[in-house]
Short mmCIF file of C-alpha atoms in Angstrom, two decimals:
data_model
loop_
_atom_site.label_atom_id
_atom_site.label_comp_id
_atom_site.label_asym_id
_atom_site.label_seq_id
_atom_site.Cartn_x
_atom_site.Cartn_y
_atom_site.Cartn_z
CA GLN A 1 -129.92 -100.05 20.37
CA ASP A 2 -130.12 -101.59 17.30
CA PRO A 3 -131.15 -104.86 17.42
CA PRO A 4 -128.05 -107.52 17.56
CA PHE A 5 -128.50 -110.23 14.59
CA VAL A 6 -128.72 -107.22 11.49
CA ASP A 7 -126.12 -104.80 10.45
CA TRP A 8 -128.07 -102.26 10.14
CA ASP A 9 -125.13 -99.65 8.73
CA GLU A 10 -124.63 -101.20 5.34
CA MET A 11 -129.01 -100.95 5.01
CA PRO A 12 -129.75 -98.82 2.05
CA GLU A 13 -133.11 -97.97 3.70
CA PRO A 14 -132.61 -94.43 5.35
CA ARG A 15 -133.44 -94.46 8.88
CA GLN A 16 -134.68 -91.61 11.01
CA PRO A 17 -136.00 -91.67 15.33
CA ALA A 18 -139.68 -93.23 15.80
CA GLN A 19 -142.31 -91.16 16.13
CA ILE A 20 -144.37 -93.17 17.52
CA PRO A 21 -146.60 -91.25 20.46
CA ARG A 22 -145.15 -92.52 24.11
CA ASP A 23 -149.11 -93.38 24.56
CA ILE A 24 -149.42 -96.05 21.50
CA LEU A 25 -150.72 -99.08 22.63
CA SER A 26 -153.77 -96.56 25.13
CA ARG A 27 -154.82 -95.56 21.69
CA PRO A 28 -158.19 -97.18 20.22
CA PRO A 29 -157.79 -100.21 18.20
CA LYS A 30 -158.96 -98.62 14.86
CA GLU A 31 -157.05 -96.25 15.30
CA LEU A 32 -153.92 -98.62 16.50
CA LYS A 33 -154.70 -100.43 12.83
CA ARG A 34 -154.68 -96.27 11.12
CA LEU A 35 -151.21 -95.78 11.97
CA ALA A 36 -148.99 -99.43 11.33
CA ARG A 37 -151.55 -98.74 8.08
CA GLU A 38 -149.82 -95.32 6.82
CA GLY A 39 -146.26 -96.38 8.03
CA CYS A 40 -146.40 -94.51 11.79
CA TRP A 41 -143.27 -96.53 12.30
CA ALA A 42 -142.22 -97.90 8.85
CA SER A 43 -138.39 -96.01 9.55
CA SER A 44 -136.96 -96.36 12.40
CA PRO A 45 -135.52 -100.76 13.58
CA ALA A 46 -135.54 -99.04 17.20
CA GLY A 47 -138.98 -97.81 16.91
CA ARG A 48 -140.21 -101.93 15.53
CA ALA A 49 -137.97 -103.72 18.22
CA ARG A 50 -139.80 -101.84 20.82
CA LEU A 51 -142.29 -102.06 20.05
CA TYR A 52 -143.22 -105.47 18.27
CA PRO A 53 -142.61 -107.12 21.44
CA ARG A 54 -145.13 -105.61 23.15
CA LEU A 55 -147.88 -105.91 19.98
CA ILE A 56 -147.25 -109.48 20.36
CA GLN A 57 -147.60 -109.76 24.54
CA ARG A 58 -151.36 -109.02 23.00
CA VAL A 59 -152.73 -111.49 21.85
CA SER A 60 -154.21 -113.92 23.79
CA CYS A 61 -152.66 -117.44 23.83
CA ARG A 62 -153.00 -121.06 25.70
CA LEU A 63 -153.10 -120.38 28.99
CA VAL A 64 -149.16 -122.61 28.66
CA THR A 65 -146.66 -121.06 25.84
CA PRO A 66 -143.06 -121.48 25.73
CA ASP A 67 -141.36 -118.08 26.19
CA ALA A 68 -138.39 -116.68 26.47
CA LEU A 69 -137.42 -118.50 29.82
CA VAL A 70 -138.44 -122.38 28.01
CA TYR A 71 -135.72 -121.25 24.94
CA ARG A 72 -132.63 -120.51 27.08
CA ASP A 73 -133.57 -123.79 28.96
CA VAL A 74 -134.15 -125.63 25.41
CA ALA A 75 -131.58 -123.64 23.56
CA GLY A 76 -129.04 -124.50 26.29
CA ARG A 77 -129.70 -128.40 26.03
CA LEU A 78 -130.48 -128.83 22.12
CA PHE A 79 -126.94 -126.97 21.59
CA GLY A 80 -124.55 -125.89 24.47
CA LYS A 81 -121.74 -124.60 23.29
CA PRO A 82 -120.54 -126.38 19.66
CA SER A 83 -122.94 -124.89 17.11
CA VAL A 84 -125.52 -125.16 15.48
CA SER A 85 -125.03 -127.10 11.33
CA SER A 86 -125.71 -130.59 13.66
CA HIS A 87 -129.55 -129.83 13.50
CA PRO A 88 -131.64 -130.19 11.32
CA LEU A 89 -134.49 -128.13 10.57
CA PRO A 90 -137.58 -129.41 12.21
CA GLU A 91 -139.96 -131.72 9.87
CA PHE A 92 -143.00 -129.30 9.88
CA LEU A 93 -140.20 -127.04 7.52
CA GLU A 94 -140.16 -129.66 4.64
CA GLY A 95 -140.14 -127.91 1.49
CA CYS A 96 -140.80 -124.80 2.45
CA PRO A 97 -138.93 -121.48 2.17
CA VAL A 98 -136.37 -120.53 5.20
CA PRO A 99 -136.29 -116.33 3.78
CA THR A 100 -133.08 -114.40 5.67
CA TYR A 101 -133.09 -111.99 4.30
CA ARG A 102 -131.05 -109.04 5.67
CA LEU A 103 -129.90 -111.02 8.96
CA ASN A 104 -125.96 -111.59 9.12
CA PRO A 105 -124.31 -114.77 10.33
CA ARG A 106 -124.79 -114.16 13.50
CA GLY A 107 -128.64 -114.03 12.80
CA VAL A 108 -128.97 -116.80 10.32
CA THR A 109 -127.06 -118.84 12.52
CA ALA A 110 -129.36 -117.72 15.16
CA LEU A 111 -133.58 -118.43 13.13
CA LYS A 112 -132.23 -121.80 12.67
CA LYS A 113 -132.08 -121.95 16.21
CA ILE A 114 -135.03 -120.76 16.72
CA LEU A 115 -136.74 -122.85 14.16
CA ILE A 116 -135.36 -125.94 16.23
CA CYS A 117 -136.61 -125.28 19.18
CA VAL A 118 -139.86 -124.53 17.39
CA GLY A 119 -140.09 -128.33 16.76
CA ALA A 120 -139.03 -129.41 19.62
CA LEU A 121 -142.13 -127.66 21.93
CA PHE A 122 -144.85 -126.95 19.69
CA PRO A 123 -144.60 -131.07 18.15
CA ASP A 124 -148.19 -130.81 16.99
CA ILE A 125 -147.10 -128.55 13.86
CA THR A 126 -147.12 -130.28 10.06
CA HIS A 127 -146.71 -127.41 8.06
CA SER A 128 -146.49 -124.09 8.42
CA PRO A 129 -144.68 -121.90 5.53
CA LEU A 130 -145.01 -118.44 6.67
CA LEU A 131 -143.39 -119.69 10.01
CA PRO A 132 -139.58 -119.30 8.81
CA ALA A 133 -140.58 -116.06 7.24
CA LEU A 134 -142.48 -114.82 10.46
CA ALA A 135 -139.45 -115.71 12.55
CA ALA A 136 -136.74 -113.92 10.46
CA LEU A 137 -138.84 -111.04 10.03
CA LEU A 138 -138.86 -111.05 13.95
CA LEU A 139 -135.51 -111.57 14.63
CA HIS A 140 -134.55 -108.24 13.05
CA TYR A 141 -136.59 -106.17 15.66
CA SER A 142 -135.76 -108.27 18.17
CA GLU A 143 -133.09 -108.08 21.76
CA ASP A 144 -132.01 -111.55 21.39
CA GLU A 145 -133.13 -115.00 20.11
CA ALA A 146 -135.61 -115.86 23.37
CA GLN A 147 -137.27 -112.56 22.14
CA CYS A 148 -137.73 -113.63 18.57
CA PHE A 149 -138.61 -117.04 20.32
CA GLU A 150 -141.37 -116.12 22.64
CA SER A 151 -142.89 -113.67 19.57
CA ILE A 152 -143.42 -116.71 17.75
CA SER A 153 -144.61 -119.52 20.37
CA ARG A 154 -147.61 -116.57 20.87
CA LEU A 155 -148.46 -116.19 17.41
CA ILE A 156 -148.89 -120.09 17.93
CA ALA A 157 -150.31 -120.27 21.02
CA SER A 158 -153.28 -117.92 20.24
CA ASN A 159 -156.49 -118.47 21.04
CA ALA A 160 -157.61 -117.32 17.93
CA PRO A 161 -157.54 -118.03 14.78
CA GLY A 162 -155.95 -116.09 12.30
CA TYR A 163 -152.01 -116.05 12.82
CA ILE A 164 -150.22 -119.05 10.92
CA ASP A 165 -151.54 -122.36 9.80
CA GLN A 166 -149.45 -125.53 11.87
CA SER A 167 -151.12 -128.34 9.26
CA PHE A 168 -150.79 -129.06 5.61
CA LEU A 169 -154.65 -129.55 6.36
CA ALA A 170 -155.14 -126.23 6.49
CA HIS A 171 -152.51 -123.97 4.92
CA GLN A 172 -154.65 -125.34 1.36
CA ALA A 173 -158.38 -124.82 3.65
CA SER A 174 -156.43 -121.21 3.18
CA CYS A 175 -155.24 -121.07 -0.48
CA MET A 176 -158.25 -122.15 -1.75
CA THR A 177 -160.11 -119.15 0.90
CA PHE A 178 -157.71 -117.36 -1.31
CA GLY A 179 -158.83 -118.75 -4.55
CA ASP A 180 -162.33 -117.69 -4.25
CA LEU A 181 -161.42 -114.17 -2.45
CA ALA A 182 -159.39 -113.83 -5.94
CA ASN A 183 -162.49 -115.41 -7.65
CA LYS A 184 -164.68 -113.04 -6.25
CA HIS A 185 -162.11 -109.70 -6.11
CA CYS A 186 -159.79 -110.09 -9.45
CA PRO A 187 -162.58 -111.49 -12.10
CA ALA A 188 -160.07 -110.09 -14.72
CA ALA A 189 -156.60 -111.38 -13.82
CA HIS A 190 -158.48 -114.93 -12.40
CA LYS A 191 -159.72 -115.64 -15.84
CA LEU A 192 -156.23 -114.09 -17.47
CA ILE A 193 -154.71 -116.93 -14.92
CA ALA A 194 -157.54 -120.25 -15.62
CA GLY A 195 -156.42 -118.97 -19.25
CA ALA A 196 -152.48 -119.69 -19.19
CA ALA A 197 -152.31 -122.49 -16.21
CA ASP A 198 -153.12 -125.68 -16.28
CA SER A 199 -154.98 -125.48 -13.13
CA VAL A 200 -156.34 -121.98 -10.81
CA LEU A 201 -155.26 -123.89 -7.30
CA GLU A 202 -152.25 -124.84 -8.57
CA VAL A 203 -151.53 -120.99 -9.37
CA TYR A 204 -154.03 -120.14 -6.21
CA SER A 205 -151.59 -122.64 -3.58
CA GLU A 206 -148.61 -120.30 -3.58
CA TRP A 207 -149.81 -117.24 -2.43
CA LEU A 208 -148.64 -117.19 0.15
CA SER A 209 -145.35 -117.40 -1.01
CA TRP A 210 -146.10 -113.57 -2.83
CA LEU A 211 -145.15 -112.20 0.10
CA PHE A 212 -143.01 -113.71 2.40
CA PRO A 213 -140.90 -114.74 0.62
CA GLY A 214 -141.97 -112.38 -2.30
CA LEU A 215 -142.31 -109.77 -1.48
CA PRO A 216 -138.67 -107.38 -0.67
CA PHE A 217 -138.03 -106.62 3.14
CA ALA A 218 -138.71 -102.84 2.56
CA TYR A 219 -141.90 -104.11 1.49
CA ALA A 220 -143.29 -107.34 3.54
CA VAL A 221 -141.67 -105.43 6.62
CA ARG A 222 -144.92 -103.21 5.78
CA VAL A 223 -147.05 -105.99 5.27
CA LEU A 224 -146.01 -107.32 9.15
CA ASP A 225 -146.24 -104.25 10.86
CA VAL A 226 -149.90 -105.31 9.87
CA PHE A 227 -150.25 -108.22 9.29
CA LEU A 228 -149.12 -107.82 14.00
CA LEU A 229 -152.16 -106.34 14.46
CA GLU A 230 -155.18 -107.98 11.93
CA GLY A 231 -154.20 -111.34 11.37
CA GLN A 232 -154.20 -113.54 8.45
CA LYS A 233 -157.32 -110.96 6.39
CA VAL A 234 -154.69 -108.30 5.92
CA LEU A 235 -152.42 -111.19 4.05
CA TYR A 236 -155.45 -111.58 1.65
CA ARG A 237 -155.83 -108.26 1.00
CA ILE A 238 -152.70 -107.56 -0.53
CA ALA A 239 -151.72 -110.28 -2.52
CA LEU A 240 -155.68 -109.11 -3.80
CA ALA A 241 -153.36 -106.26 -4.44
CA LEU A 242 -150.19 -107.55 -5.90
CA LEU A 243 -153.02 -109.73 -8.19
CA LYS A 244 -154.86 -107.39 -8.84
CA GLN A 245 -151.53 -105.28 -10.03
CA PHE A 246 -150.48 -107.99 -11.59
CA ARG A 247 -153.20 -107.51 -14.71
CA LEU A 248 -152.17 -103.91 -14.56
CA SER A 249 -149.48 -104.57 -15.79
CA VAL A 250 -150.04 -107.48 -18.30
CA THR A 251 -150.93 -108.95 -21.22
CA PRO A 252 -152.66 -112.07 -22.39
CA ALA A 253 -149.76 -112.53 -25.47
CA GLY A 254 -147.73 -112.05 -22.84
CA LEU A 255 -148.24 -114.70 -21.13
CA GLU A 256 -148.26 -116.99 -23.29
CA GLY A 257 -146.82 -120.08 -23.07
CA ALA A 258 -145.28 -118.19 -20.02
CA ASP A 259 -145.26 -119.97 -16.45
CA ILE A 260 -147.48 -118.16 -15.19
CA LYS A 261 -146.71 -119.36 -11.58
CA ALA A 262 -143.40 -118.07 -12.14
CA GLU A 263 -144.36 -114.55 -13.53
CA LEU A 264 -145.88 -114.26 -10.71
CA ARG A 265 -143.21 -115.37 -7.87
CA GLU A 266 -141.10 -112.76 -10.76
CA PHE A 267 -143.04 -110.03 -10.26
CA ALA A 268 -143.67 -110.40 -6.94
CA ARG A 269 -139.51 -109.84 -6.48
CA ASN A 270 -140.02 -106.91 -8.57
CA ILE A 271 -143.05 -104.96 -7.54
CA ALA A 272 -141.27 -101.68 -6.34
CA GLU A 273 -141.36 -101.31 -10.34
CA HIS A 274 -144.64 -101.74 -10.59
CA VAL A 275 -146.18 -99.27 -7.32
CA THR A 276 -144.32 -97.87 -3.90
CA VAL A 277 -145.52 -100.38 -1.23
CA ASP A 278 -147.45 -97.25 0.63
CA LYS A 279 -150.46 -98.07 -3.36
CA LEU A 280 -150.24 -101.02 -2.74
CA LEU A 281 -151.17 -101.06 1.56
CA GLU A 282 -153.92 -98.43 -0.30
CA ARG A 283 -155.11 -100.63 -2.53
CA ALA A 284 -155.73 -103.76 -0.29
CA PHE A 285 -157.96 -101.88 2.25
CA GLY A 286 -159.71 -100.24 0.03
CA ILE A 287 -160.89 -103.61 -1.65
CA ARG A 288 -164.22 -104.89 0.85
CA LEU A 289 -163.05 -108.02 1.79
CA PHE A 290 -166.05 -110.69 4.30
CA SER A 291 -165.41 -109.90 7.96
CA ARG A 292 -162.71 -111.97 10.07
CA LYS A 293 -165.36 -114.51 11.15
CA GLU A 294 -167.06 -114.85 7.62
CA ILE A 295 -163.29 -116.06 6.53
CA TRP A 296 -163.05 -118.46 9.45
CA LEU A 297 -166.37 -120.12 7.87
CA LEU A 298 -164.91 -120.67 3.53
CA GLN A 299 -162.26 -121.75 5.47
CA MET A 300 -163.75 -124.12 7.50
CA ALA A 301 -165.82 -124.86 4.29
CA ASN A 302 -163.33 -125.44 1.86
CA ARG A 303 -161.21 -127.63 4.59
CA LYS A 304 -163.92 -130.09 5.39
CA ALA A 305 -163.89 -130.86 1.48
CA LEU A 306 -160.43 -131.21 1.30
CA VAL A 307 -161.63 -133.88 4.42
CA GLU A 308 -163.97 -135.65 1.85
CA ARG A 309 -161.44 -136.01 -0.94
CA GLY A 310 -159.23 -137.41 1.56
CA ILE A 311 -156.93 -134.97 1.74
CA THR A 312 -155.17 -133.94 4.98
CA VAL A 313 -151.47 -134.75 3.92
CA PRO A 314 -149.09 -132.97 0.30
CA VAL A 315 -150.15 -135.98 -2.26
CA VAL A 316 -147.78 -136.11 -5.47
CA SER A 317 -148.48 -137.84 -8.76
CA ALA A 318 -146.01 -140.52 -9.57
CA LEU A 319 -145.25 -138.58 -12.86
CA SER A 320 -144.50 -134.49 -10.72
CA SER A 321 -143.69 -133.02 -8.36
CA ARG A 322 -147.24 -130.65 -7.97
CA PRO A 323 -149.83 -132.06 -5.97
CA SER A 324 -152.05 -134.31 -7.79
CA PHE A 325 -155.26 -132.98 -6.06
CA HIS A 326 -154.80 -129.72 -7.81
CA LEU A 327 -155.42 -130.80 -11.25
CA ALA A 328 -159.51 -131.14 -11.53
CA VAL A 329 -160.44 -130.70 -14.78
CA ASP A 330 -158.23 -133.97 -16.47
CA MET A 331 -157.06 -131.95 -19.83
CA GLN A 332 -156.59 -135.69 -21.35
CA ASN A 333 -159.18 -136.61 -20.23
CA PHE A 334 -162.51 -134.48 -20.81
CA SER A 335 -164.90 -135.07 -22.63
CA SER A 336 -167.56 -132.73 -24.09
CA SER A 337 -169.63 -132.04 -26.82
CA THR A 338 -170.05 -129.20 -25.37
CA VAL A 339 -167.38 -127.11 -24.40
CA THR A 340 -163.87 -128.42 -24.59
CA ALA A 341 -161.46 -128.62 -21.77
CA GLN A 342 -159.89 -125.15 -21.96
CA GLU A 343 -163.31 -124.54 -21.54
CA MET A 344 -164.52 -126.51 -18.94
CA ARG A 345 -161.63 -125.70 -17.18
CA LEU A 346 -162.53 -121.50 -17.40
CA VAL A 347 -165.91 -122.06 -16.42
CA TRP A 348 -164.53 -124.86 -13.64
CA SER A 349 -163.08 -122.16 -11.46
CA TRP A 350 -165.91 -120.08 -11.96
CA ILE A 351 -166.73 -121.69 -8.84
CA PRO A 352 -166.37 -121.57 -5.64
CA GLU A 353 -163.11 -123.55 -4.63
CA ARG A 354 -165.11 -125.60 -2.21
CA PHE A 355 -166.87 -127.51 -5.06
CA SER A 356 -164.71 -127.27 -8.08
CA LEU A 357 -161.29 -129.51 -5.47
CA PHE A 358 -163.64 -132.53 -6.91
CA PRO A 359 -163.31 -133.24 -10.77
CA PRO A 360 -165.88 -132.46 -12.80
CA LEU A 361 -169.06 -134.70 -13.68
CA LEU A 362 -171.77 -135.29 -16.51
CA LEU A 363 -174.95 -136.07 -14.88
CA PHE A 364 -176.98 -135.23 -18.00
CA SER A 365 -177.24 -135.21 -21.89
CA THR A 366 -179.64 -135.16 -24.00
CA SER A 367 -177.66 -136.98 -26.61
CA GLU A 368 -177.74 -140.13 -24.00
CA ASP A 369 -181.04 -139.82 -21.95
CA GLY A 370 -183.18 -138.02 -24.22
CA CYS A 371 -184.88 -134.77 -24.29
CA SER A 372 -186.91 -134.12 -21.84
CA LEU A 373 -187.64 -132.71 -18.86
CA GLN A 374 -188.90 -135.64 -16.91
CA SER A 375 -185.33 -137.07 -17.89
CA ASP A 376 -183.45 -134.40 -16.80
CA ALA A 377 -185.18 -133.76 -13.21
CA ARG A 378 -184.35 -137.47 -12.56
CA HIS A 379 -180.79 -137.34 -13.09
CA SER A 380 -179.89 -133.83 -11.61
CA TRP A 381 -182.53 -130.64 -11.86
CA GLY A 382 -185.01 -132.74 -9.24
CA CYS A 383 -181.99 -134.37 -7.09
CA GLU A 384 -180.69 -130.55 -7.13
CA ARG A 385 -184.12 -129.37 -6.04
CA LYS A 386 -184.53 -132.47 -2.99
CA LYS A 387 -181.39 -131.10 -1.75
CA SER A 388 -181.83 -127.49 -1.23
CA GLY A 389 -185.59 -128.64 0.59
CA ALA A 390 -187.92 -126.96 -2.45
CA THR A 391 -190.49 -127.82 -4.03
CA SER A 392 -191.79 -124.40 -6.25
CA GLY A 393 -191.34 -120.78 -7.11
CA PHE A 394 -187.00 -119.87 -7.36
CA PHE A 395 -184.26 -121.19 -5.27
CA GLY A 396 -180.57 -120.54 -5.97
CA THR A 397 -177.84 -118.05 -3.22
CA GLY A 398 -175.82 -115.34 -4.93
CA GLU A 399 -173.13 -117.84 -5.35
CA CYS A 400 -175.04 -119.44 -8.95
CA PHE A 401 -174.06 -117.16 -12.28
CA VAL A 402 -175.07 -117.75 -15.76
CA PHE A 403 -172.14 -117.62 -18.61
CA THR A 404 -170.86 -117.45 -21.39
CA VAL A 405 -167.66 -119.18 -23.22
CA ARG A 406 -168.34 -118.64 -27.22
CA PRO A 407 -167.44 -115.49 -28.89
CA GLU A 408 -166.61 -115.18 -25.63
CA ALA A 409 -166.33 -116.25 -21.96
CA GLU A 410 -168.15 -114.41 -19.70
CA ARG A 411 -169.40 -114.56 -16.47
CA TYR A 412 -172.42 -113.00 -14.70
CA GLU A 413 -173.10 -113.16 -11.65
CA TRP A 414 -175.82 -111.86 -8.52
CA VAL A 415 -176.01 -108.61 -9.01
CA PHE A 416 -175.35 -107.58 -5.57
CA ILE A 417 -171.99 -108.56 -5.86
CA LYS A 418 -170.57 -105.91 -8.39
CA LYS A 419 -173.42 -103.65 -6.23
CA PRO A 420 -173.94 -104.96 -2.85
CA GLU A 421 -175.15 -100.61 -1.90
CA LEU A 422 -177.92 -102.21 -3.57
CA ALA A 423 -178.43 -104.42 0.00
CA LYS A 424 -178.92 -103.80 3.10
CA ALA A 425 -177.65 -106.78 6.19
CA VAL A 426 -180.44 -107.85 7.65
CA PRO A 427 -180.68 -106.71 11.82
CA ARG A 428 -179.60 -109.20 14.72
CA SER A 429 -183.08 -109.49 15.27
CA ARG A 430 -184.38 -110.29 12.15
CA GLN A 431 -181.78 -113.65 12.25
CA ARG A 432 -183.66 -117.07 11.24
CA SER A 433 -180.50 -118.54 12.01
CA PRO A 434 -177.54 -118.61 13.43
CA SER A 435 -173.45 -119.29 13.55
CA PRO A 436 -172.73 -122.56 12.19
CA ALA A 437 -171.15 -125.04 14.50
CA PRO A 438 -166.97 -125.57 13.48
CA GLU A 439 -167.75 -128.93 12.38
CA SER A 440 -170.73 -128.24 10.02
CA PRO A 441 -169.63 -125.55 7.64
CA LEU A 442 -170.39 -126.21 4.22
CA GLY A 443 -172.77 -126.16 1.36
CA SER A 444 -175.75 -123.90 1.78
CA SER A 445 -179.32 -123.38 0.79
CA ARG A 446 -182.40 -122.06 2.40
CA ASP A 447 -183.04 -125.71 4.09
CA SER A 448 -180.68 -124.46 6.86
CA SER A 449 -181.99 -127.78 8.92
CA SER A 450 -180.52 -129.69 6.87
CA PRO A 451 -177.47 -131.06 8.89
CA ASN A 452 -175.67 -131.07 5.49
CA HIS A 453 -176.18 -126.34 4.56
CA LEU A 454 -174.34 -124.26 6.55
CA ALA A 455 -176.08 -121.90 7.94
CA VAL A 456 -174.28 -118.69 7.46
CA PRO A 457 -174.38 -115.43 9.88
CA SER A 458 -176.16 -112.09 8.66
CA PRO A 459 -173.04 -109.39 7.25
CA GLN A 460 -172.76 -106.81 10.50
CA ARG A 461 -171.89 -104.33 8.30
CA LYS A 462 -174.57 -102.45 5.37
CA GLY A 463 -172.56 -103.76 1.69
CA ARG A 464 -170.41 -105.91 3.38
CA LEU A 465 -171.48 -109.53 1.44
CA SER A 466 -171.58 -113.52 3.13
CA PRO A 467 -169.55 -115.05 1.53
CA PHE A 468 -172.38 -117.77 0.75
CA LEU A 469 -174.11 -115.46 -0.04
CA ALA A 470 -178.09 -117.32 1.06
CA ILE A 471 -180.21 -113.75 0.24
CA ARG A 472 -181.91 -114.68 4.70
CA HIS A 473 -179.13 -112.22 5.06
CA PHE A 474 -180.13 -109.50 3.79
CA LEU A 475 -183.24 -106.72 3.08
CA LEU A 476 -184.00 -107.11 -0.49
CA PRO A 477 -185.03 -103.75 -2.80
CA SER A 478 -187.30 -106.13 -4.74
CA LYS A 479 -187.46 -110.41 -5.21
CA THR A 480 -186.89 -109.86 -8.43
CA ALA A 481 -183.28 -109.34 -7.07
CA SER A 482 -182.84 -113.45 -6.05
CA MET A 483 -184.35 -115.06 -8.61
CA PHE A 484 -181.30 -117.65 -9.29
CA MET A 485 -183.76 -120.94 -10.30
CA SER A 486 -186.58 -122.04 -10.59
CA GLY A 487 -188.19 -125.47 -12.28
CA SER A 488 -191.33 -127.05 -12.41
CA ARG A 489 -192.84 -128.79 -15.01
CA ASP A 490 -193.13 -126.45 -18.20
CA GLY A 491 -189.75 -125.71 -18.10
CA ILE A 492 -186.56 -124.77 -16.72
CA VAL A 493 -185.56 -121.31 -15.84
CA ILE A 494 -182.57 -119.58 -14.23
CA GLY A 495 -182.09 -115.21 -13.56
CA GLY A 496 -185.45 -113.30 -13.25
CA GLY A 497 -186.79 -109.89 -12.75
CA GLY A 498 -187.49 -108.10 -16.13
CA GLY A 499 -187.12 -111.07 -18.30
CA GLN A 500 -185.26 -113.82 -17.62
CA ALA A 501 -181.68 -115.10 -18.27
CA LEU A 502 -181.46 -118.44 -19.18
CA SER A 503 -185.04 -120.48 -19.76
CA LEU A 504 -185.22 -124.00 -21.50
CA ASP A 505 -189.27 -125.45 -22.36
CA ALA A 506 -190.07 -129.62 -21.00
CA SER A 507 -189.12 -131.07 -23.89
CA LEU A 508 -185.97 -128.85 -23.38
CA LEU A 509 -185.57 -128.10 -27.80
CA TRP A 510 -186.42 -124.59 -27.62
CA GLY A 511 -184.76 -121.84 -25.76
CA HIS A 512 -184.53 -118.44 -24.75
CA THR A 513 -182.29 -115.44 -23.23
CA GLU A 514 -182.70 -112.12 -22.14
CA HIS A 515 -181.52 -109.53 -20.09
CA CYS A 516 -182.89 -110.12 -16.52
CA GLU A 517 -181.94 -108.17 -12.62
CA THR A 518 -180.87 -110.97 -10.56
CA PHE A 519 -177.36 -111.24 -13.09
CA ASP A 520 -177.51 -108.19 -14.91
CA ASN A 521 -177.26 -109.93 -17.77
CA PRO A 522 -177.48 -109.09 -21.58
CA PRO A 523 -179.02 -112.09 -24.05
CA LEU A 524 -176.50 -114.94 -23.45
CA CYS A 525 -177.29 -115.97 -27.31
CA ARG A 526 -179.15 -114.92 -29.77
CA GLU A 527 -182.88 -114.22 -27.91
CA ASN A 528 -184.91 -117.01 -29.36
CA PHE A 529 -183.21 -121.19 -29.84
CA GLN A 530 -183.00 -124.27 -31.00
CA VAL A 531 -181.94 -126.94 -28.65
CA GLN A 532 -178.60 -128.52 -30.31
CA LEU A 533 -177.21 -130.91 -27.45
CA LEU A 534 -177.75 -129.80 -23.11
CA GLU A 535 -175.08 -131.39 -20.87
CA VAL A 536 -175.57 -131.26 -17.20
CA TRP A 537 -172.25 -131.13 -15.33
CA GLY A 538 -171.72 -131.47 -11.94
CA PHE A 539 -169.04 -133.03 -8.90
CA GLN A 540 -169.99 -136.20 -6.71
CA SER A 541 -167.57 -135.70 -2.83
CA ALA A 542 -166.51 -138.61 -1.71
#
């Protein structure tokens, strides 16, 4: 029997009997994921209706989780016989889209009741953009309101993080995490967005809405198939695949003067014109993403950065409806003698989100502080080395990069980001640092004992990179592959192995650039050059 909240006979997609094996839930998890990714139950509403509740019942939840019986009791007391039209939606949905997809009028009413009961029974939820879309999609395949409510409750109360963000802070941390992933896995699209948008993070803050409610129903429900089995990591994958496809479908010239956020929303709505849902999922699962635990660590680091800046609830500027904290580089007041505000905005978008959240701060300038490495060390470089715990030799992590802004803006990252197969993960028996406690994930360095720096667990498989890219977690083929930066009385060196990406003498007047193994970069300008002006930029956290 078809679920009662949708007029399936009026749906354009053909329906077929479910080809779901009887022993589907006894299959190994890897095979179950494969079947979901391949669309084993994609064409059968009845099949999904049987399978979804059984999959969600397997989610480990808190001991006391409201179920169908609780819903019937609460809904009876809240609504009784009258219409629910007089009841407002919960405050946590303010500003969140509430899609109805293909629900009939009865289904729309049921969705509102479910969301109101969620607000009554989960008072700790303060912001959850994903929740209404999930409830609407699940309602398409639920036998009644109570079953849908119980399914949503189990996802909300899951013991393992990774299903539904339930606060503004958690949601913004996931947006920053998506920005980090896009920066790493979609460099061409990231560069395009950085050149077209006032704030890259502001664009990425809408990443979830590209999927829900952005995608057409037939695509959204295929995403739901895999999401129920694999959690939020799936959403990152599919949004990254969308972003890659968007870059292939537009030209920089075509985006001049355009609203990049509106362009992305429109692209998601019309995704069927560009790629099939099967091909989109295939490309999404072809992206070599961090492990679930490593993504969680990155989210916690981003969350801590938000807290340090005092951003725990929505902040709206007086002149705009946009969250003001997104505008880290103030385009009107930014001043530099070496780069334009537009160029700094692009460079700032390349650094990790937990740092680019803060506005750039000029730490040192030869025009103000003199041409001396000793002066530079007092203002910035020496401070950085103290933080890292290094006293000699090379230091830094794989998050370091070198770049040019003219004649073309180019970034050259650690060679193992582009070629992770060259490095092997350190075996568990040789790990030098434990997994961090949830309270401590910010920053990274060789000084794993410092409370201000994160000790990251090693990657679990060959070719997988830690999100913080500390070299102690990799068996590198040579020491020259991790010569990030070094400083001494004789000068500064960035990048090494077969050459130096950038070196400056102690007077800060002469420099040299060439190819190096660490960043696999070409010379960044004329190989031997005279420094006209040097600026060192950083940031100051709260």
